Tab-separated table of C-alpha atoms in Angstrom:
chain	number	residue	atom	x	y	z
A	1	MET	CA	-130.184	-35.698	117.672
A	2	ALA	CA	-129.081	-34.741	121.176
A	3	LYS	CA	-128.820	-37.539	123.694
A	4	LYS	CA	-131.567	-37.775	126.314
A	5	ARG	CA	-130.779	-36.605	129.828
A	6	LEU	CA	-131.800	-38.239	133.108
A	7	SER	CA	-131.363	-36.143	136.251
A	8	TYR	CA	-131.571	-37.375	139.822
A	9	LEU	CA	-131.916	-35.148	142.888
A	10	PHE	CA	-130.929	-36.803	146.157
A	11	TYR	CA	-128.070	-37.227	148.619
A	12	PHE	CA	-124.943	-39.117	147.588
A	13	ASN	CA	-121.921	-40.667	149.255
A	14	ASP	CA	-119.837	-43.861	148.997
A	15	ASN	CA	-122.454	-45.896	150.835
A	16	ILE	CA	-125.307	-44.804	148.570
A	17	ALA	CA	-123.158	-45.579	145.514
A	18	GLY	CA	-123.845	-49.268	146.125
A	19	LYS	CA	-127.578	-48.965	146.781
A	20	ASP	CA	-130.792	-48.664	144.805
A	21	MET	CA	-130.817	-44.867	145.187
A	22	PHE	CA	-127.903	-44.749	142.755
A	23	LEU	CA	-128.159	-48.038	140.876
A	24	VAL	CA	-131.680	-47.542	139.506
A	25	PRO	CA	-130.919	-44.278	137.659
A	26	MET	CA	-127.552	-45.662	136.529
A	27	TYR	CA	-129.056	-48.817	134.996
A	28	LEU	CA	-132.099	-46.916	133.708
A	29	ALA	CA	-130.069	-44.267	131.886
A	30	GLU	CA	-128.129	-46.966	130.069
A	31	GLN	CA	-131.296	-48.800	129.008
A	32	ILE	CA	-133.015	-45.689	127.632
A	33	GLY	CA	-129.854	-44.323	126.009
A	34	ALA	CA	-129.635	-41.257	128.250
A	35	GLU	CA	-126.853	-39.414	130.019
A	36	ALA	CA	-127.277	-39.713	133.781
A	37	GLU	CA	-126.543	-36.952	136.279
A	38	ILE	CA	-126.924	-37.010	140.050
A	39	VAL	CA	-127.302	-33.605	141.712
A	40	PHE	CA	-126.532	-33.732	145.430
A	41	PRO	CA	-125.709	-31.485	148.412
A	42	LYS	CA	-121.995	-31.223	149.105
A	43	TRP	CA	-121.014	-32.352	152.635
A	44	GLU	CA	-117.893	-33.605	154.393
A	45	ASP	CA	-118.529	-37.259	153.559
A	46	ASN	CA	-118.887	-36.678	149.806
A	47	LYS	CA	-116.659	-33.732	148.920
A	48	HIS	CA	-114.202	-36.136	147.253
A	49	LEU	CA	-116.900	-37.265	144.806
A	50	THR	CA	-116.540	-35.242	141.622
A	51	GLY	CA	-116.452	-35.861	137.893
A	52	TYR	CA	-118.033	-39.173	136.878
A	53	TYR	CA	-118.730	-42.412	138.706
A	54	ARG	CA	-119.664	-45.501	136.685
A	55	GLY	CA	-120.689	-43.286	133.782
A	56	VAL	CA	-122.897	-41.027	135.899
A	57	LYS	CA	-122.071	-37.330	136.058
A	58	LEU	CA	-121.646	-36.117	139.649
A	59	THR	CA	-122.895	-32.582	140.300
A	60	PRO	CA	-122.373	-31.455	143.913
A	61	ILE	CA	-124.056	-28.179	144.853
A	62	LYS	CA	-123.960	-25.954	147.918
A	63	SER	CA	-127.136	-26.893	149.760
A	64	ASP	CA	-128.421	-27.374	153.303
A	65	SER	CA	-130.470	-30.369	152.176
A	66	ARG	CA	-129.702	-33.909	153.217
A	67	PHE	CA	-132.054	-36.854	153.795
A	68	HIS	CA	-134.781	-35.019	155.700
A	69	SER	CA	-135.381	-31.613	154.194
A	70	THR	CA	-137.500	-28.495	154.496
A	71	PHE	CA	-138.536	-26.053	151.800
A	72	TRP	CA	-135.836	-23.667	153.029
A	73	SER	CA	-133.047	-26.249	153.062
A	74	GLU	CA	-134.085	-27.360	149.559
A	75	ARG	CA	-133.902	-23.867	148.054
A	76	ALA	CA	-130.622	-24.553	146.182
A	77	MET	CA	-131.892	-27.873	144.833
A	78	THR	CA	-135.157	-26.223	143.781
A	79	TRP	CA	-133.291	-23.464	141.975
A	80	TRP	CA	-131.197	-26.076	140.149
A	81	LEU	CA	-134.381	-27.796	139.001
A	82	ILE	CA	-135.913	-24.526	137.805
A	83	LYS	CA	-132.809	-23.776	135.723
A	84	ASN	CA	-132.440	-27.286	134.306
A	85	ALA	CA	-135.973	-28.674	133.986
A	86	ARG	CA	-136.237	-28.017	130.266
A	87	LYS	CA	-132.907	-29.776	129.662
A	88	THR	CA	-134.030	-32.862	131.611
A	89	ASP	CA	-135.931	-35.587	129.743
A	90	VAL	CA	-136.409	-37.843	132.780
A	91	LEU	CA	-136.474	-36.666	136.393
A	92	PHE	CA	-135.764	-39.452	138.894
A	93	LEU	CA	-136.859	-38.936	142.510
A	94	PHE	CA	-136.495	-41.241	145.499
A	95	TRP	CA	-139.365	-41.616	148.040
A	96	ILE	CA	-142.948	-40.678	147.350
A	97	ASN	CA	-143.305	-37.773	149.747
A	98	LYS	CA	-144.438	-34.154	149.694
A	99	ARG	CA	-141.062	-32.879	148.507
A	100	ASN	CA	-140.966	-35.137	145.470
A	101	ILE	CA	-144.614	-34.743	144.534
A	102	LEU	CA	-144.125	-30.972	144.493
A	103	TYR	CA	-140.876	-31.363	142.534
A	104	SER	CA	-142.813	-33.369	139.952
A	105	LEU	CA	-145.360	-30.560	139.715
A	106	LEU	CA	-142.651	-27.906	139.296
A	107	TYR	CA	-140.787	-30.014	136.742
A	108	LYS	CA	-143.850	-30.770	134.619
A	109	MET	CA	-144.942	-27.129	134.676
A	110	LEU	CA	-141.558	-26.150	133.267
A	111	ASN	CA	-141.190	-29.167	130.983
A	112	PRO	CA	-144.594	-30.737	130.125
A	113	LYS	CA	-142.954	-33.299	127.833
A	114	GLY	CA	-140.567	-34.514	130.535
A	115	ILE	CA	-141.114	-37.760	132.448
A	116	SER	CA	-141.241	-37.766	136.241
A	117	TYR	CA	-140.412	-41.112	137.852
A	118	ILE	CA	-140.617	-41.653	141.624
A	119	LYS	CA	-139.204	-44.787	143.255
A	120	ALA	CA	-141.506	-45.049	146.262
A	121	ASP	CA	-139.228	-47.193	148.475
A	122	GLY	CA	-141.443	-48.498	151.236
A	123	ALA	CA	-144.838	-47.658	152.617
A	124	PRO	CA	-147.396	-45.823	150.491
A	125	PHE	CA	-147.785	-42.087	151.014
A	126	VAL	CA	-151.469	-41.848	151.848
A	127	VAL	CA	-153.817	-39.546	153.723
A	128	SER	CA	-156.820	-40.912	155.606
A	129	LYS	CA	-160.199	-39.548	154.498
A	130	GLU	CA	-161.779	-39.573	157.963
A	131	THR	CA	-162.197	-35.805	158.339
A	132	LEU	CA	-163.035	-32.934	156.025
A	133	VAL	CA	-159.470	-31.583	156.215
A	134	LYS	CA	-158.042	-34.991	155.325
A	135	ARG	CA	-160.498	-35.429	152.482
A	136	ILE	CA	-159.352	-32.070	151.115
A	137	LYS	CA	-155.733	-33.245	151.388
A	138	CYS	CA	-156.650	-36.364	149.426
A	139	LYS	CA	-158.197	-34.225	146.699
A	140	ILE	CA	-155.021	-32.139	146.536
A	141	LEU	CA	-152.894	-35.301	146.290
A	142	ASP	CA	-155.094	-36.686	143.529
A	143	PHE	CA	-154.495	-33.453	141.641
A	144	LEU	CA	-150.739	-33.505	142.212
A	145	TYR	CA	-150.412	-37.157	141.194
A	146	ARG	CA	-151.335	-36.066	137.679
A	147	TYR	CA	-147.808	-34.687	137.404
A	148	VAL	CA	-146.154	-38.013	138.248
A	149	ASP	CA	-145.707	-40.271	135.214
A	150	ILE	CA	-144.297	-43.425	136.810
A	151	VAL	CA	-144.182	-44.782	140.366
A	152	SER	CA	-142.436	-48.010	141.320
A	153	VAL	CA	-142.792	-50.056	144.493
A	154	GLU	CA	-140.504	-52.821	145.720
A	155	THR	CA	-142.723	-55.646	146.993
A	156	GLU	CA	-145.694	-57.657	145.785
A	157	SER	CA	-147.776	-56.552	148.792
A	158	LEU	CA	-147.127	-52.865	148.078
A	159	PHE	CA	-147.973	-53.369	144.418
A	160	ASP	CA	-151.218	-55.120	145.340
A	161	ASN	CA	-152.080	-52.224	147.655
A	162	ALA	CA	-151.342	-49.745	144.872
A	163	GLN	CA	-153.719	-51.626	142.600
A	164	LYS	CA	-156.361	-51.386	145.336
A	165	GLY	CA	-155.981	-47.604	145.356
A	166	CYS	CA	-153.602	-46.815	148.212
A	167	TYR	CA	-152.193	-43.961	146.094
A	168	GLY	CA	-155.624	-43.094	144.778
A	169	ASN	CA	-157.152	-44.339	141.551
A	170	LEU	CA	-155.014	-42.088	139.361
A	171	LEU	CA	-151.750	-43.916	140.016
A	172	LYS	CA	-153.041	-47.471	139.587
A	173	GLU	CA	-151.960	-47.649	135.966
A	174	LYS	CA	-148.776	-45.690	136.613
A	175	THR	CA	-147.399	-47.998	139.330
A	176	LEU	CA	-144.852	-50.721	138.508
A	177	LEU	CA	-143.406	-53.500	140.643
A	178	VAL	CA	-139.631	-52.979	140.549
A	179	SER	CA	-137.910	-55.011	143.256
A	180	ASN	CA	-134.496	-54.149	144.617
A	181	ALA	CA	-131.913	-56.407	143.026
A	182	PHE	CA	-128.248	-57.324	142.706
A	183	ASP	CA	-125.630	-55.267	140.876
A	184	TYR	CA	-124.344	-57.838	138.378
A	185	LYS	CA	-122.437	-55.170	136.460
A	186	MET	CA	-120.267	-54.478	139.499
A	187	PHE	CA	-120.018	-58.215	140.149
A	188	ASP	CA	-118.602	-58.701	136.640
A	189	GLU	CA	-116.235	-55.749	137.032
A	190	LEU	CA	-114.855	-57.194	140.270
A	191	ASN	CA	-114.394	-60.582	138.577
A	192	ILE	CA	-115.660	-62.498	141.611
A	193	THR	CA	-116.248	-66.228	141.267
A	194	LYS	CA	-119.235	-67.578	143.171
A	195	LYS	CA	-118.336	-70.424	145.494
A	196	ASN	CA	-120.148	-73.712	145.216
A	197	PHE	CA	-121.493	-75.302	148.388
A	198	GLY	CA	-118.361	-77.374	148.984
A	199	GLU	CA	-116.263	-74.207	149.035
A	200	LYS	CA	-118.469	-72.373	151.526
A	201	GLU	CA	-117.813	-72.347	155.276
A	202	ASN	CA	-119.971	-73.015	158.324
A	203	ILE	CA	-120.735	-69.334	158.824
A	204	ILE	CA	-124.006	-67.510	159.482
A	205	ILE	CA	-123.973	-63.765	158.773
A	206	THR	CA	-126.145	-60.735	159.257
A	207	VAL	CA	-125.331	-57.442	157.535
A	208	GLY	CA	-126.582	-53.996	158.505
A	209	ARG	CA	-126.389	-51.330	161.187
A	210	ILE	CA	-125.671	-53.532	164.175
A	211	GLY	CA	-127.579	-52.324	167.248
A	212	ASP	CA	-129.951	-50.070	165.320
A	213	TYR	CA	-133.464	-50.267	166.778
A	214	TYR	CA	-135.111	-51.341	163.526
A	215	LYS	CA	-132.444	-53.975	162.790
A	216	ASN	CA	-133.225	-55.617	166.175
A	217	SER	CA	-129.737	-57.068	166.630
A	218	GLU	CA	-130.406	-57.800	170.302
A	219	PHE	CA	-133.036	-60.327	169.162
A	220	MET	CA	-130.250	-62.223	167.397
A	221	LEU	CA	-128.319	-62.365	170.660
A	222	GLU	CA	-131.417	-63.823	172.286
A	223	VAL	CA	-131.573	-66.487	169.570
A	224	LEU	CA	-127.869	-67.252	169.960
A	225	ASP	CA	-128.227	-67.520	173.748
A	226	GLY	CA	-129.719	-70.986	173.457
A	227	LEU	CA	-128.125	-72.116	170.198
A	228	SER	CA	-125.330	-74.697	170.171
A	229	LEU	CA	-122.982	-73.486	167.428
A	230	GLY	CA	-120.667	-76.493	167.361
A	231	ASP	CA	-118.244	-75.909	164.481
A	232	TRP	CA	-120.253	-72.927	163.179
A	233	GLU	CA	-119.576	-69.196	163.567
A	234	PHE	CA	-121.921	-66.221	163.588
A	235	HIS	CA	-120.712	-62.866	162.174
A	236	PHE	CA	-122.325	-59.477	162.809
A	237	ILE	CA	-121.202	-57.385	159.811
A	238	GLY	CA	-121.758	-53.633	159.770
A	239	PRO	CA	-121.125	-50.495	161.802
A	240	VAL	CA	-121.860	-51.145	165.480
A	241	GLU	CA	-123.963	-48.822	167.645
A	242	GLN	CA	-122.234	-48.084	170.956
A	243	ASP	CA	-125.125	-49.252	173.117
A	244	PHE	CA	-125.003	-52.697	171.475
A	245	ILE	CA	-121.458	-53.394	172.672
A	246	PRO	CA	-122.346	-53.983	176.372
A	247	LYS	CA	-125.182	-56.291	175.263
A	248	TYR	CA	-122.716	-58.272	173.176
A	249	GLU	CA	-120.199	-58.396	176.030
A	250	ALA	CA	-122.911	-59.624	178.410
A	251	PHE	CA	-123.785	-62.359	175.903
A	252	CYS	CA	-120.139	-63.468	175.776
A	253	LYS	CA	-120.001	-63.694	179.597
A	254	ARG	CA	-123.187	-65.796	179.640
A	255	ASN	CA	-121.932	-68.028	176.844
A	256	PRO	CA	-118.153	-68.500	177.203
A	257	ASP	CA	-118.192	-71.498	174.849
A	258	SER	CA	-119.756	-69.382	172.091
A	259	ALA	CA	-117.886	-66.139	172.747
A	260	SER	CA	-115.092	-66.857	170.255
A	261	LYS	CA	-117.608	-67.995	167.607
A	262	VAL	CA	-119.904	-64.939	167.685
A	263	LYS	CA	-117.940	-62.064	166.175
A	264	LEU	CA	-118.456	-58.339	165.680
A	265	ILE	CA	-116.789	-57.857	162.303
A	266	GLY	CA	-117.615	-54.153	161.971
A	267	GLY	CA	-118.383	-52.220	158.812
A	268	ILE	CA	-116.959	-53.460	155.498
A	269	TYR	CA	-117.109	-50.713	152.878
A	270	ASP	CA	-115.078	-52.329	150.128
A	271	ARG	CA	-117.634	-54.024	147.868
A	272	ARG	CA	-115.370	-56.957	146.951
A	273	LYS	CA	-114.543	-57.701	150.600
A	274	LEU	CA	-118.176	-57.411	151.638
A	275	TRP	CA	-119.428	-59.700	148.906
A	276	GLU	CA	-116.756	-62.270	149.799
A	277	GLN	CA	-118.424	-62.490	153.232
A	278	TYR	CA	-121.691	-63.542	151.559
A	279	ASN	CA	-119.722	-65.788	149.216
A	280	LYS	CA	-118.185	-67.904	151.957
A	281	ALA	CA	-121.257	-67.964	154.249
A	282	LYS	CA	-123.962	-70.620	154.055
A	283	VAL	CA	-126.734	-68.799	155.914
A	284	PHE	CA	-127.882	-65.172	156.027
A	285	VAL	CA	-130.218	-63.917	158.743
A	286	LEU	CA	-132.242	-60.735	159.026
A	287	THR	CA	-133.948	-59.862	162.321
A	288	SER	CA	-135.447	-56.464	161.479
A	289	ARG	CA	-138.604	-55.184	163.106
A	290	LYS	CA	-139.454	-53.343	159.906
A	291	GLU	CA	-137.854	-53.479	156.469
A	292	GLY	CA	-138.523	-52.652	152.840
A	293	MET	CA	-136.822	-54.652	150.101
A	294	ALA	CA	-133.415	-54.590	151.792
A	295	CYS	CA	-130.393	-54.572	149.493
A	296	VAL	CA	-128.744	-57.163	151.769
A	297	TYR	CA	-131.468	-59.633	150.784
A	298	SER	CA	-130.530	-59.551	147.107
A	299	GLU	CA	-126.824	-59.808	147.958
A	300	ALA	CA	-127.399	-62.902	150.097
A	301	LEU	CA	-129.561	-64.467	147.380
A	302	ALA	CA	-126.972	-63.824	144.666
A	303	PHE	CA	-124.366	-65.865	146.552
A	304	GLY	CA	-126.728	-68.736	147.334
A	305	ASP	CA	-127.060	-68.109	151.067
A	306	TYR	CA	-130.074	-69.674	152.774
A	307	ILE	CA	-132.166	-66.825	154.220
A	308	VAL	CA	-133.771	-66.948	157.660
A	309	THR	CA	-135.714	-63.743	158.287
A	310	THR	CA	-138.302	-62.153	160.486
A	311	ASP	CA	-141.692	-61.499	158.942
A	312	VAL	CA	-141.100	-58.156	157.237
A	313	SER	CA	-142.910	-56.872	154.143
A	314	SER	CA	-140.390	-58.177	151.598
A	315	ALA	CA	-139.697	-61.574	153.192
A	316	GLU	CA	-142.204	-63.485	151.052
A	317	ASP	CA	-140.776	-61.955	147.871
A	318	ILE	CA	-137.096	-62.632	148.483
A	319	THR	CA	-137.589	-66.202	149.781
A	320	ASP	CA	-139.916	-66.937	146.849
A	321	HIS	CA	-142.625	-67.706	149.413
A	322	GLN	CA	-140.173	-69.707	151.551
A	323	ARG	CA	-138.761	-71.809	148.712
A	324	VAL	CA	-135.219	-70.464	149.334
A	325	GLY	CA	-135.555	-69.472	152.970
A	326	THR	CA	-137.680	-69.419	156.093
A	327	ILE	CA	-139.814	-66.641	157.578
A	328	ILE	CA	-140.172	-66.456	161.368
A	329	ALA	CA	-142.761	-64.403	163.258
A	330	GLN	CA	-141.548	-61.265	165.000
A	331	GLY	CA	-140.284	-61.953	168.505
A	332	ASP	CA	-140.349	-65.757	168.205
A	333	ALA	CA	-136.794	-66.477	169.297
A	334	GLU	CA	-137.490	-70.150	169.937
A	335	SER	CA	-138.721	-70.811	166.377
A	336	PHE	CA	-135.812	-68.822	164.953
A	337	ARG	CA	-133.354	-70.807	167.057
A	338	ARG	CA	-134.992	-74.124	166.196
A	339	ARG	CA	-134.847	-73.406	162.445
A	340	LEU	CA	-131.183	-72.427	162.553
A	341	SER	CA	-130.346	-75.538	164.543
A	342	TYR	CA	-132.202	-77.737	162.057
A	343	ILE	CA	-130.526	-76.407	158.926
A	344	MET	CA	-127.104	-76.467	160.604
A	345	ASP	CA	-127.638	-80.169	161.302
A	346	ASN	CA	-129.192	-80.906	157.886
A	347	GLN	CA	-126.853	-79.274	155.424
A	348	ASP	CA	-128.404	-80.996	152.437
A	349	ILE	CA	-131.052	-78.260	152.699
A	350	LEU	CA	-128.339	-75.628	152.399
A	351	GLU	CA	-126.580	-77.449	149.572
A	352	ASN	CA	-129.758	-77.795	147.513
A	353	ASN	CA	-130.546	-74.139	148.161
A	354	VAL	CA	-127.382	-72.750	146.536
A	355	PRO	CA	-128.318	-73.322	142.859
A	356	GLU	CA	-131.979	-72.470	143.534
A	357	ALA	CA	-131.136	-69.122	145.163
A	358	MET	CA	-128.501	-68.198	142.577
A	359	GLY	CA	-130.884	-69.054	139.745
A	360	LEU	CA	-133.662	-66.930	141.244
A	361	SER	CA	-131.230	-64.039	141.652
A	362	GLU	CA	-130.018	-64.123	138.057
A	363	LYS	CA	-133.494	-64.557	136.589
A	364	LYS	CA	-135.438	-62.102	138.751
A	365	TYR	CA	-133.427	-60.116	141.315
A	366	ASN	CA	-131.075	-58.643	138.735
A	367	TRP	CA	-131.047	-54.861	138.234
A	368	SER	CA	-131.002	-55.158	134.458
A	369	VAL	CA	-134.179	-57.257	134.569
A	370	GLN	CA	-136.012	-55.087	137.096
A	371	VAL	CA	-135.135	-51.690	135.624
A	372	LYS	CA	-136.185	-52.818	132.139
A	373	LYS	CA	-139.802	-52.497	133.312
A	374	VAL	CA	-139.322	-48.755	133.827
A	375	ALA	CA	-137.269	-48.368	130.648
A	376	ASP	CA	-140.024	-50.030	128.626
A	377	ARG	CA	-142.647	-47.727	130.139
A	378	ILE	CA	-140.565	-44.629	129.364
A	379	LYS	CA	-140.030	-45.772	125.772
A	380	GLU	CA	-143.765	-46.385	125.499
A	381	ILE	CA	-144.489	-42.835	126.676
A	382	TRP	CA	-141.935	-41.430	124.260
A	383	GLY	CA	-143.469	-43.485	121.496
A	384	ASN	CA	-146.914	-42.079	122.265
A	385	ALA	CA	-145.720	-38.497	122.609
């Protein structure tokens, strides 16, 4: 009997190789006993990626598509799907949007026995029913959703909304809660040893695109403006937007005593080196204005870092409703500053948090655990075929 085949149509580069866009199909293919293949547009930043990566076949194609596509730019990807639909047992798509809903339709028309799985990643794709035109669009979506077999969302709030019909009644039973998680397979391959609390350092970190509007890094500077760091350091880790640099320099001039303790580390693209930053830190902060289930959350949790975060959609999930972290209202720099100051002065909180956070990570925010929900659903469908 030929081995099952899972195909994934998206963009791919070294950065995505460490994120859910790649890790979900990789873990899923292993759990359902399928060969995994990622089909992606060939660009300058990924032309070196050929052959196989972590057991996944890499298939670059000449295409104008990237993250935001049009029907014309997707013509090469569409043609690939037409030629290969009947050979594909599971089609994995990332984002529930018009492109992927139509790809599910095309795929199921060509291969009715195939399984279409969309990882929604973020806000529901909905159309208001206020006008006749919008009601017609909703009817069309309800029809198209018939060709999607499985949808997964990343947070409890999104799952609750799905059960209330945010995707329409048709997808209620097809929607699973699959949170973003930590890549324990890579962790084992890198042979990293998690530090206990006594081995950690007085370091607070944030990881992401520093200076990006949605990451709200300038808010962190506002928090640090009135925070006495003492023997602590704060590290901004990630590529730095140019317009953030003068804001950082102005902060250093205002706070000469803190200037040497607040550091722009820059981007760290080596997974071992990046994870060692979480490993030695005691506190992780996230100041985003808007965020899904950020991969940095699960990384911080895995290494036992205490999480202080703004009130984004996934904050309740990752802190286990503030059992292993604290959620601060958007824009409340004083509360954010006060909480950091308190835990810096009361490190028993941080010490007790390490085993709690690590235990939660291994039990729940583990890709093998999360992806099993989708694998079980696929096996159920195959069993009922």
